[in-house]
Amino acid sequence: ATAALALATLIAGTALASIEPSARADTSALSSATVSVDFAAERGRLPRPEQYNNFGNVTAWPEQRADDVAFLNKQGLRGDIYRIWLSSPNAPDEDDIFHQCDLATRSCDFSELDAYLTQASTVSDSVLVNLNPMDFIEGKRPIKDLKPLLALMLHELKQEHPKVDYVEVFNEPDWNYHGVQRRQGRPADQTTLQPGGLYRFYKPFYEAVNEVNKNLRRSDRIQVGGPALMYMDSKWLKPFLDAYAADRDPRKRLDFLSYHAYLKWDDNYQTPTLYNQDLRVVASERTTIRTWLKERRIRTDTPALITETGIYPGPAFDDPDPANDYIRQAAGLATYSYLYADQPDTHMFNWCVRHRVEERKDQLVTRTPNGPLTDTFTPYGNMLLMQSRMKDTRVAASTHGARQDDNGLYAMASKDRTGASLMVWNWQHSHTISHQATIDMSRLPANLRHGPVRRRTYRIDQMTSNYFANPATANLQLVEQKTIHPGKIHTQRIDLAPNAIYLILLEPTR
């Protein structure tokens, strides 16, 4: 709670400062741009970021979760991996899995978490559980008990909930056990954790996972990784990798690295730099990680899971009234997915279905005078729905005359035997530039060239597919549907207001 309060106080002020008119306002007129799509230039399978998602912790709107799972499945948003919290600092002790197993009796009681685990298993092919050994880090329990406790816990957990396939160790330990204390004036060598101290708590996790996996079929075995840093910070990740490289245990394992993508800090944790000032900061992460892995002779294809992403860290905002920020969140997360799409062995996770306290992160409408709504997307949720309706094979798409720094037009296109798809959006954050875009689609798939073809256009913007402008049209809105005969080339024109997002689907009618 102390860490959250410190972050809230600091980042809220930073967000306000970041939108002073002299720094952010832009009143340029409508700008012309071109989007070029070549459907014959294949780029492999389309990344599916909408299939990597988070539930808030077990206390975050639990009465809504069963309905949410049914709705997400019905809408086609079933996940590949959903991340959940089994030892969250924001949950009471009775909801902390470390308090639900007893080494003396060799027994566990997961009754407080069963519904949560079952619901996550119902909406996803695999479940990633985040585990924080908080009592052990804080010295309340002896570290010698960590491995046997984990082995018992994970054995019972896998038996009762077989879709638990991933264990993520820690959650922002660099902030919770170091950064917040540095902000409060404590010297770096007197904080609860230093960068070189993480691995001693990680090692019991992989040892316990190995013990559990001995009795599982290869296809059912658990993967383990971490350390879920607040950001991809070399001061913390390099020592962690050094310790892993130096570990002489032949059964050591680091199945994935994980970290978050919101912001970065100066060395003394006094000044944050929010990524929303230029999201391109994440574009070279995989190249950097690959270098660090290669230097330590660790497998360079070790996956990276960015298990939380967002343009609003903690309680940050652009406008105190969140109405404008909802659409910014949607366009910002679409841009994150674009920037991670070209980074191999990298998966970004969306954050999250319903947040415990921060409404700008909600994918489903949660904070109304009458409480959470059932079956109602925010603009962010509608953006994920757009992504789910894209086709399977990515093709070349580029924008021209529409980018300044990271702001401007982005495009992702794809095709398969059912047709073709294109997402276009105008990420502006708090800038105000609108674009009139000419979309040139060339070398259309053969099944679309001779028509007739049904063209459907969906839109999210400040007034459309946006509960906060019009509750009656909250969910994804079809703004145009017509039959066309495109031939090998098809052209369409659209106007994109700041942070507007379009999905265009071309599908044969017969």
PDB file of N, CA and C in Angstrom, residues 14-82:
ATOM      1  N   THR A  14       3.034  14.036 -12.387  1.00  0.00           N
ATOM      2  CA  THR A  14       3.787  13.973 -13.633  1.00  0.00           C
ATOM      3  C   THR A  14       2.867  14.001 -14.829  1.00  0.00           C
ATOM      4  N   ALA A  15       1.750  13.276 -14.730  1.00  0.00           N
ATOM      5  CA  ALA A  15       0.810  13.230 -15.849  1.00  0.00           C
ATOM      6  C   ALA A  15       0.220  14.597 -16.117  1.00  0.00           C
ATOM      7  N   LEU A  16      -0.133  15.319 -15.054  1.00  0.00           N
ATOM      8  CA  LEU A  16      -0.676  16.654 -15.247  1.00  0.00           C
ATOM      9  C   LEU A  16       0.341  17.558 -15.921  1.00  0.00           C
ATOM     10  N   ALA A  17       1.586  17.491 -15.480  1.00  0.00           N
ATOM     11  CA  ALA A  17       2.608  18.346 -16.065  1.00  0.00           C
ATOM     12  C   ALA A  17       2.837  18.022 -17.527  1.00  0.00           C
ATOM     13  N   SER A  18       2.618  16.754 -17.893  1.00  0.00           N
ATOM     14  CA  SER A  18       2.937  16.338 -19.254  1.00  0.00           C
ATOM     15  C   SER A  18       1.972  16.889 -20.289  1.00  0.00           C
ATOM     16  N   ILE A  19       0.862  17.488 -19.878  1.00  0.00           N
ATOM     17  CA  ILE A  19      -0.098  17.966 -20.875  1.00  0.00           C
ATOM     18  C   ILE A  19      -0.313  19.476 -20.791  1.00  0.00           C
ATOM     19  N   GLU A  20       0.682  20.186 -20.262  1.00  0.00           N
ATOM     20  CA  GLU A  20       0.597  21.632 -20.315  1.00  0.00           C
ATOM     21  C   GLU A  20       0.428  22.070 -21.767  1.00  0.00           C
ATOM     22  N   PRO A  21      -0.460  23.048 -22.067  1.00  0.00           N
ATOM     23  CA  PRO A  21      -0.717  23.429 -23.459  1.00  0.00           C
ATOM     24  C   PRO A  21       0.538  23.798 -24.234  1.00  0.00           C
ATOM     25  N   SER A  22       1.487  24.457 -23.595  1.00  0.00           N
ATOM     26  CA  SER A  22       2.679  24.873 -24.311  1.00  0.00           C
ATOM     27  C   SER A  22       3.493  23.686 -24.804  1.00  0.00           C
ATOM     28  N   ALA A  23       3.339  22.539 -24.116  1.00  0.00           N
ATOM     29  CA  ALA A  23       4.139  21.376 -24.478  1.00  0.00           C
ATOM     30  C   ALA A  23       3.402  20.423 -25.406  1.00  0.00           C
ATOM     31  N   ARG A  24       2.059  20.342 -25.287  1.00  0.00           N
ATOM     32  CA  ARG A  24       1.362  19.254 -25.961  1.00  0.00           C
ATOM     33  C   ARG A  24       0.325  19.697 -26.990  1.00  0.00           C
ATOM     34  N   ALA A  25      -0.179  20.908 -26.900  1.00  0.00           N
ATOM     35  CA  ALA A  25      -1.273  21.294 -27.793  1.00  0.00           C
ATOM     36  C   ALA A  25      -0.810  21.360 -29.240  1.00  0.00           C
ATOM     37  N   ASP A  26      -1.682  21.012 -30.174  1.00  0.00           N
ATOM     38  CA  ASP A  26      -1.369  21.017 -31.597  1.00  0.00           C
ATOM     39  C   ASP A  26      -2.668  21.239 -32.350  1.00  0.00           C
ATOM     40  N   THR A  27      -2.762  22.339 -33.041  1.00  0.00           N
ATOM     41  CA  THR A  27      -4.021  22.682 -33.714  1.00  0.00           C
ATOM     42  C   THR A  27      -3.883  22.616 -35.229  1.00  0.00           C
ATOM     43  N   SER A  28      -3.004  21.763 -35.723  1.00  0.00           N
ATOM     44  CA  SER A  28      -2.812  21.636 -37.165  1.00  0.00           C
ATOM     45  C   SER A  28      -4.108  21.193 -37.841  1.00  0.00           C
ATOM     46  N   ALA A  29      -4.269  21.599 -39.098  1.00  0.00           N
ATOM     47  CA  ALA A  29      -5.459  21.229 -39.864  1.00  0.00           C
ATOM     48  C   ALA A  29      -5.393  19.756 -40.258  1.00  0.00           C
ATOM     49  N   LEU A  30      -6.506  19.262 -40.797  1.00  0.00           N
ATOM     50  CA  LEU A  30      -6.587  17.885 -41.271  1.00  0.00           C
ATOM     51  C   LEU A  30      -5.436  17.600 -42.226  1.00  0.00           C
ATOM     52  N   SER A  31      -4.753  16.492 -41.997  1.00  0.00           N
ATOM     53  CA  SER A  31      -3.564  16.145 -42.767  1.00  0.00           C
ATOM     54  C   SER A  31      -3.859  14.971 -43.678  1.00  0.00           C
ATOM     55  N   SER A  32      -3.348  15.024 -44.912  1.00  0.00           N
ATOM     56  CA  SER A  32      -3.541  13.930 -45.862  1.00  0.00           C
ATOM     57  C   SER A  32      -2.476  12.861 -45.655  1.00  0.00           C
ATOM     58  N   ALA A  33      -2.882  11.610 -45.830  1.00  0.00           N
ATOM     59  CA  ALA A  33      -1.960  10.499 -45.646  1.00  0.00           C
ATOM     60  C   ALA A  33      -2.391   9.344 -46.532  1.00  0.00           C
ATOM     61  N   THR A  34      -1.472   8.388 -46.708  1.00  0.00           N
ATOM     62  CA  THR A  34      -1.749   7.199 -47.503  1.00  0.00           C
ATOM     63  C   THR A  34      -1.394   5.961 -46.695  1.00  0.00           C
ATOM     64  N   VAL A  35      -2.240   4.958 -46.808  1.00  0.00           N
ATOM     65  CA  VAL A  35      -1.967   3.647 -46.231  1.00  0.00           C
ATOM     66  C   VAL A  35      -1.873   2.662 -47.388  1.00  0.00           C
ATOM     67  N   SER A  36      -0.728   1.986 -47.510  1.00  0.00           N
ATOM     68  CA  SER A  36      -0.507   1.040 -48.609  1.00  0.00           C
ATOM     69  C   SER A  36      -0.466  -0.374 -48.066  1.00  0.00           C
ATOM     70  N   VAL A  37      -1.260  -1.253 -48.682  1.00  0.00           N
ATOM     71  CA  VAL A  37      -1.320  -2.655 -48.270  1.00  0.00           C
ATOM     72  C   VAL A  37      -1.047  -3.522 -49.493  1.00  0.00           C
ATOM     73  N   ASP A  38      -0.103  -4.464 -49.337  1.00  0.00           N
ATOM     74  CA  ASP A  38       0.202  -5.423 -50.403  1.00  0.00           C
ATOM     75  C   ASP A  38      -0.154  -6.811 -49.872  1.00  0.00           C
ATOM     76  N   PHE A  39      -1.287  -7.344 -50.311  1.00  0.00           N
ATOM     77  CA  PHE A  39      -1.776  -8.603 -49.767  1.00  0.00           C
ATOM     78  C   PHE A  39      -0.991  -9.811 -50.270  1.00  0.00           C
ATOM     79  N   ALA A  40      -0.115  -9.624 -51.242  1.00  0.00           N
ATOM     80  CA  ALA A  40       0.719 -10.736 -51.706  1.00  0.00           C
ATOM     81  C   ALA A  40       2.042 -10.818 -50.953  1.00  0.00           C
ATOM     82  N   ALA A  41       2.376  -9.791 -50.193  1.00  0.00           N
ATOM     83  CA  ALA A  41       3.646  -9.760 -49.449  1.00  0.00           C
ATOM     84  C   ALA A  41       3.397 -10.273 -48.030  1.00  0.00           C
ATOM     85  N   GLU A  42       3.560 -11.581 -47.858  1.00  0.00           N
ATOM     86  CA  GLU A  42       3.246 -12.207 -46.571  1.00  0.00           C
ATOM     87  C   GLU A  42       4.362 -11.960 -45.553  1.00  0.00           C
ATOM     88  N   ARG A  43       3.951 -11.824 -44.290  1.00  0.00           N
ATOM     89  CA  ARG A  43       4.881 -11.531 -43.196  1.00  0.00           C
ATOM     90  C   ARG A  43       4.743 -12.550 -42.060  1.00  0.00           C
ATOM     91  N   GLY A  44       4.297 -13.752 -42.365  1.00  0.00           N
ATOM     92  CA  GLY A  44       4.145 -14.771 -41.335  1.00  0.00           C
ATOM     93  C   GLY A  44       2.793 -14.670 -40.643  1.00  0.00           C
ATOM     94  N   ARG A  45       2.657 -15.431 -39.553  1.00  0.00           N
ATOM     95  CA  ARG A  45       1.400 -15.415 -38.819  1.00  0.00           C
ATOM     96  C   ARG A  45       1.202 -14.064 -38.137  1.00  0.00           C
ATOM     97  N   LEU A  46      -0.032 -13.608 -38.138  1.00  0.00           N
ATOM     98  CA  LEU A  46      -0.357 -12.359 -37.462  1.00  0.00           C
ATOM     99  C   LEU A  46      -0.224 -12.555 -35.946  1.00  0.00           C
ATOM    100  N   PRO A  47       0.519 -11.699 -35.263  1.00  0.00           N
ATOM    101  CA  PRO A  47       0.549 -11.783 -33.797  1.00  0.00           C
ATOM    102  C   PRO A  47      -0.859 -11.586 -33.241  1.00  0.00           C
ATOM    103  N   ARG A  48      -1.134 -12.224 -32.118  1.00  0.00           N
ATOM    104  CA  ARG A  48      -2.466 -12.167 -31.515  1.00  0.00           C
ATOM    105  C   ARG A  48      -2.369 -11.613 -30.089  1.00  0.00           C
ATOM    106  N   PRO A  49      -2.060 -10.334 -29.934  1.00  0.00           N
ATOM    107  CA  PRO A  49      -1.896  -9.785 -28.577  1.00  0.00           C
ATOM    108  C   PRO A  49      -3.170  -9.828 -27.756  1.00  0.00           C
ATOM    109  N   GLU A  50      -4.338  -9.865 -28.416  1.00  0.00           N
ATOM    110  CA  GLU A  50      -5.592  -9.900 -27.660  1.00  0.00           C
ATOM    111  C   GLU A  50      -5.767 -11.214 -26.917  1.00  0.00           C
ATOM    112  N   GLN A  51      -4.962 -12.218 -27.259  1.00  0.00           N
ATOM    113  CA  GLN A  51      -5.065 -13.516 -26.601  1.00  0.00           C
ATOM    114  C   GLN A  51      -4.171 -13.641 -25.368  1.00  0.00           C
ATOM    115  N   TYR A  52      -3.474 -12.562 -25.025  1.00  0.00           N
ATOM    116  CA  TYR A  52      -2.640 -12.519 -23.819  1.00  0.00           C
ATOM    117  C   TYR A  52      -3.207 -11.426 -22.930  1.00  0.00           C
ATOM    118  N   ASN A  53      -3.752 -11.830 -21.786  1.00  0.00           N
ATOM    119  CA  ASN A  53      -4.538 -10.868 -21.017  1.00  0.00           C
ATOM    120  C   ASN A  53      -4.356 -11.100 -19.515  1.00  0.00           C
ATOM    121  N   ASN A  54      -4.892 -10.176 -18.733  1.00  0.00           N
ATOM    122  CA  ASN A  54      -4.809 -10.209 -17.277  1.00  0.00           C
ATOM    123  C   ASN A  54      -6.182 -10.068 -16.652  1.00  0.00           C
ATOM    124  N   PHE A  55      -6.436 -10.833 -15.614  1.00  0.00           N
ATOM    125  CA  PHE A  55      -7.473 -10.482 -14.655  1.00  0.00           C
ATOM    126  C   PHE A  55      -6.825  -9.681 -13.531  1.00  0.00           C
ATOM    127  N   GLY A  56      -7.592  -8.747 -12.945  1.00  0.00           N
ATOM    128  CA  GLY A  56      -7.146  -8.159 -11.693  1.00  0.00           C
ATOM    129  C   GLY A  56      -7.063  -9.244 -10.632  1.00  0.00           C
ATOM    130  N   ASN A  57      -6.573  -8.900  -9.436  1.00  0.00           N
ATOM    131  CA  ASN A  57      -6.403  -9.937  -8.423  1.00  0.00           C
ATOM    132  C   ASN A  57      -7.755 -10.483  -7.976  1.00  0.00           C
ATOM    133  N   VAL A  58      -7.734 -11.450  -7.086  1.00  0.00           N
ATOM    134  CA  VAL A  58      -8.941 -12.179  -6.714  1.00  0.00           C
ATOM    135  C   VAL A  58     -10.011 -11.267  -6.114  1.00  0.00           C
ATOM    136  N   THR A  59      -9.613 -10.121  -5.583  1.00  0.00           N
ATOM    137  CA  THR A  59     -10.580  -9.198  -4.974  1.00  0.00           C
ATOM    138  C   THR A  59     -11.144  -8.186  -5.963  1.00  0.00           C
ATOM    139  N   ALA A  60     -10.680  -8.211  -7.225  1.00  0.00           N
ATOM    140  CA  ALA A  60     -11.093  -7.210  -8.213  1.00  0.00           C
ATOM    141  C   ALA A  60     -12.378  -7.647  -8.904  1.00  0.00           C
ATOM    142  N   TRP A  61     -13.525  -7.170  -8.400  1.00  0.00           N
ATOM    143  CA  TRP A  61     -14.830  -7.399  -8.995  1.00  0.00           C
ATOM    144  C   TRP A  61     -15.143  -8.887  -9.169  1.00  0.00           C
ATOM    145  N   PRO A  62     -14.968  -9.694  -8.131  1.00  0.00           N
ATOM    146  CA  PRO A  62     -15.179 -11.144  -8.279  1.00  0.00           C
ATOM    147  C   PRO A  62     -16.606 -11.516  -8.636  1.00  0.00           C
ATOM    148  N   GLU A  63     -17.577 -10.709  -8.205  1.00  0.00           N
ATOM    149  CA  GLU A  63     -18.971 -11.038  -8.497  1.00  0.00           C
ATOM    150  C   GLU A  63     -19.289 -10.904  -9.985  1.00  0.00           C
ATOM    151  N   GLN A  64     -18.444 -10.200 -10.731  1.00  0.00           N
ATOM    152  CA  GLN A  64     -18.661 -10.005 -12.168  1.00  0.00           C
ATOM    153  C   GLN A  64     -17.925 -11.033 -13.026  1.00  0.00           C
ATOM    154  N   ARG A  65     -16.984 -11.748 -12.430  1.00  0.00           N
ATOM    155  CA  ARG A  65     -16.020 -12.485 -13.240  1.00  0.00           C
ATOM    156  C   ARG A  65     -16.646 -13.619 -14.049  1.00  0.00           C
ATOM    157  N   ALA A  66     -17.590 -14.344 -13.479  1.00  0.00           N
ATOM    158  CA  ALA A  66     -18.211 -15.454 -14.232  1.00  0.00           C
ATOM    159  C   ALA A  66     -18.932 -14.932 -15.469  1.00  0.00           C
ATOM    160  N   ASP A  67     -19.679 -13.831 -15.327  1.00  0.00           N
ATOM    161  CA  ASP A  67     -20.346 -13.234 -16.484  1.00  0.00           C
ATOM    162  C   ASP A  67     -19.328 -12.718 -17.493  1.00  0.00           C
ATOM    163  N   ASP A  68     -18.229 -12.144 -16.996  1.00  0.00           N
ATOM    164  CA  ASP A  68     -17.198 -11.630 -17.896  1.00  0.00           C
ATOM    165  C   ASP A  68     -16.583 -12.758 -18.723  1.00  0.00           C
ATOM    166  N   VAL A  69     -16.305 -13.872 -18.090  1.00  0.00           N
ATOM    167  CA  VAL A  69     -15.728 -15.019 -18.793  1.00  0.00           C
ATOM    168  C   VAL A  69     -16.670 -15.501 -19.896  1.00  0.00           C
ATOM    169  N   ALA A  70     -17.946 -15.616 -19.581  1.00  0.00           N
ATOM    170  CA  ALA A  70     -18.918 -16.063 -20.587  1.00  0.00           C
ATOM    171  C   ALA A  70     -18.988 -15.076 -21.749  1.00  0.00           C
ATOM    172  N   PHE A  71     -18.971 -13.781 -21.451  1.00  0.00           N
ATOM    173  CA  PHE A  71     -19.043 -12.755 -22.489  1.00  0.00           C
ATOM    174  C   PHE A  71     -17.795 -12.766 -23.365  1.00  0.00           C
ATOM    175  N   LEU A  72     -16.615 -12.823 -22.757  1.00  0.00           N
ATOM    176  CA  LEU A  72     -15.380 -12.826 -23.532  1.00  0.00           C
ATOM    177  C   LEU A  72     -15.315 -14.045 -24.443  1.00  0.00           C
ATOM    178  N   ASN A  73     -15.698 -15.205 -23.946  1.00  0.00           N
ATOM    179  CA  ASN A  73     -15.716 -16.401 -24.796  1.00  0.00           C
ATOM    180  C   ASN A  73     -16.699 -16.250 -25.949  1.00  0.00           C
ATOM    181  N   LYS A  74     -17.872 -15.713 -25.668  1.00  0.00           N
ATOM    182  CA  LYS A  74     -18.885 -15.533 -26.703  1.00  0.00           C
ATOM    183  C   LYS A  74     -18.414 -14.561 -27.778  1.00  0.00           C
ATOM    184  N   GLN A  75     -17.647 -13.542 -27.377  1.00  0.00           N
ATOM    185  CA  GLN A  75     -17.175 -12.526 -28.314  1.00  0.00           C
ATOM    186  C   GLN A  75     -15.940 -12.957 -29.109  1.00  0.00           C
ATOM    187  N   GLY A  76     -15.414 -14.148 -28.837  1.00  0.00           N
ATOM    188  CA  GLY A  76     -14.225 -14.606 -29.551  1.00  0.00           C
ATOM    189  C   GLY A  76     -12.930 -14.132 -28.932  1.00  0.00           C
ATOM    190  N   LEU A  77     -12.973 -13.749 -27.670  1.00  0.00           N
ATOM    191  CA  LEU A  77     -11.774 -13.258 -26.994  1.00  0.00           C
ATOM    192  C   LEU A  77     -11.229 -14.270 -25.989  1.00  0.00           C
ATOM    193  N   ARG A  78     -11.436 -15.528 -26.274  1.00  0.00           N
ATOM    194  CA  ARG A  78     -10.783 -16.562 -25.471  1.00  0.00           C
ATOM    195  C   ARG A  78      -9.270 -16.377 -25.567  1.00  0.00           C
ATOM    196  N   GLY A  79      -8.576 -16.585 -24.471  1.00  0.00           N
ATOM    197  CA  GLY A  79      -7.155 -16.303 -24.439  1.00  0.00           C
ATOM    198  C   GLY A  79      -6.277 -17.486 -24.758  1.00  0.00           C
ATOM    199  N   ASP A  80      -5.051 -17.191 -25.144  1.00  0.00           N
ATOM    200  CA  ASP A  80      -3.989 -18.184 -25.199  1.00  0.00           C
ATOM    201  C   ASP A  80      -3.421 -18.343 -23.787  1.00  0.00           C
ATOM    202  N   ILE A  81      -3.088 -17.197 -23.143  1.00  0.00           N
ATOM    203  CA  ILE A  81      -2.631 -17.209 -21.752  1.00  0.00           C
ATOM    204  C   ILE A  81      -3.317 -16.067 -21.015  1.00  0.00           C
ATOM    205  N   TYR A  82      -3.906 -16.362 -19.876  1.00  0.00           N
ATOM    206  CA  TYR A  82      -4.387 -15.345 -18.952  1.00  0.00           C
ATOM    207  C   TYR A  82      -3.502 -15.363 -17.706  1.00  0.00           C
TER     208      TYR A  82
END
